Amino acid sequence: MERECYNLRDMEPVIRKVLAEGGVFPFYPKGTSMEPTIHQGTDQVLLKALPEKLKKYQIILYKRKNGAFVLHRIVRVGKDSVTMRGDNQFYTEPRIRREQMIGMVCGLKTPKGEINTESIAFWLKSAIWVETVGIRRILLAVRRRITKIIKRK
C-alpha cells in the first residue's frame, strides 16, 4: 500500500480537530532527531491530545516560533514551559510552551510491531536513554577520535 505524503503545515487544522475530538492522528515523521526510538520512513507515529499534566520523557509534536514542526522528548518540566531534546541530539530546546504543542505520541507502529509509548517498559527505556546523554556524548567523542586515528594509518 502506498503511503500518502502531506505537509504538517497543511494538515495542522485537521490534526488539531482530530485530537480535540478524542481521536488519534497517525503520520510518518521525517528526520533523524528521534532515532533510535523513531526511524524515518518506516515508523508510524500515533498522536493523541495532550494530557492535562505533561511529564518528563513524553514525546510531543510542537511548533517552533519559526513555524517548523518538531517531534522531540520532554527532558525537563518547568512551571510554565518544558525543555525538549531529540533522542539523537545532545542539545536541548528550552522554554517550549503548551500553546506551541499540538499532541503527544501515544504509540508507534514499526516493522517489528506496535509499541505503546505509555507503558512502563517504554518509560523505563526512555528514562535510561535520556539520563545517559552525558556518557553517550563522551563515548561518541571517543569513537570519532579512534576512527580518525585509524583513518590516518
Coordinates of C-alpha atoms in Angstrom, one line a residue, residues 13-65:
P13 CA -6.0 22.2 11.4
V14 CA -7.1 18.6 10.6
I15 CA -4.7 17.2 13.2
R16 CA -5.9 19.6 15.9
K17 CA -9.6 18.8 15.1
V18 CA -9.0 15.0 15.2
L19 CA -7.2 15.3 18.6
A20 CA -9.8 17.7 20.0
E21 CA -12.5 15.2 19.2
G22 CA -10.6 12.5 21.1
G23 CA -9.1 10.8 18.1
V24 CA -5.7 9.6 17.2
F25 CA -3.8 11.0 14.2
P26 CA -1.2 8.7 12.5
F27 CA 1.7 10.0 10.4
Y28 CA 5.2 9.1 9.3
P29 CA 7.7 11.7 10.6
K30 CA 10.7 12.9 8.6
G31 CA 14.1 13.5 10.1
T32 CA 16.5 11.6 12.3
S33 CA 16.4 13.6 15.5
M34 CA 14.4 10.9 17.3
E35 CA 16.5 7.9 16.3
P36 CA 16.9 5.2 17.7
T37 CA 13.4 5.5 19.1
I38 CA 11.6 6.6 15.8
H39 CA 13.0 5.8 12.4
Q40 CA 12.2 8.0 9.4
G41 CA 10.4 6.2 6.6
T42 CA 9.4 3.1 8.5
D43 CA 7.9 4.1 11.8
Q44 CA 4.4 5.5 12.0
V45 CA 3.7 7.8 15.0
L46 CA 0.3 7.8 16.6
L47 CA -0.6 11.2 18.1
K48 CA -3.3 11.9 20.7
A49 CA -4.4 15.1 22.5
L50 CA -2.1 16.5 25.2
P51 CA -2.7 15.2 28.7
E52 CA -3.6 17.7 31.4
K53 CA -0.2 17.3 33.1
L54 CA 2.9 16.9 31.0
K55 CA 5.6 14.5 32.2
K56 CA 9.3 14.0 31.6
Y57 CA 10.0 11.5 28.8
Q58 CA 6.8 12.1 26.9
I59 CA 7.2 12.7 23.1
I60 CA 5.5 15.8 21.9
L61 CA 4.8 17.3 18.5
Y62 CA 5.2 21.0 18.8
K63 CA 5.6 24.0 16.5
R64 CA 8.6 26.3 16.8
K65 CA 8.1 30.1 16.7

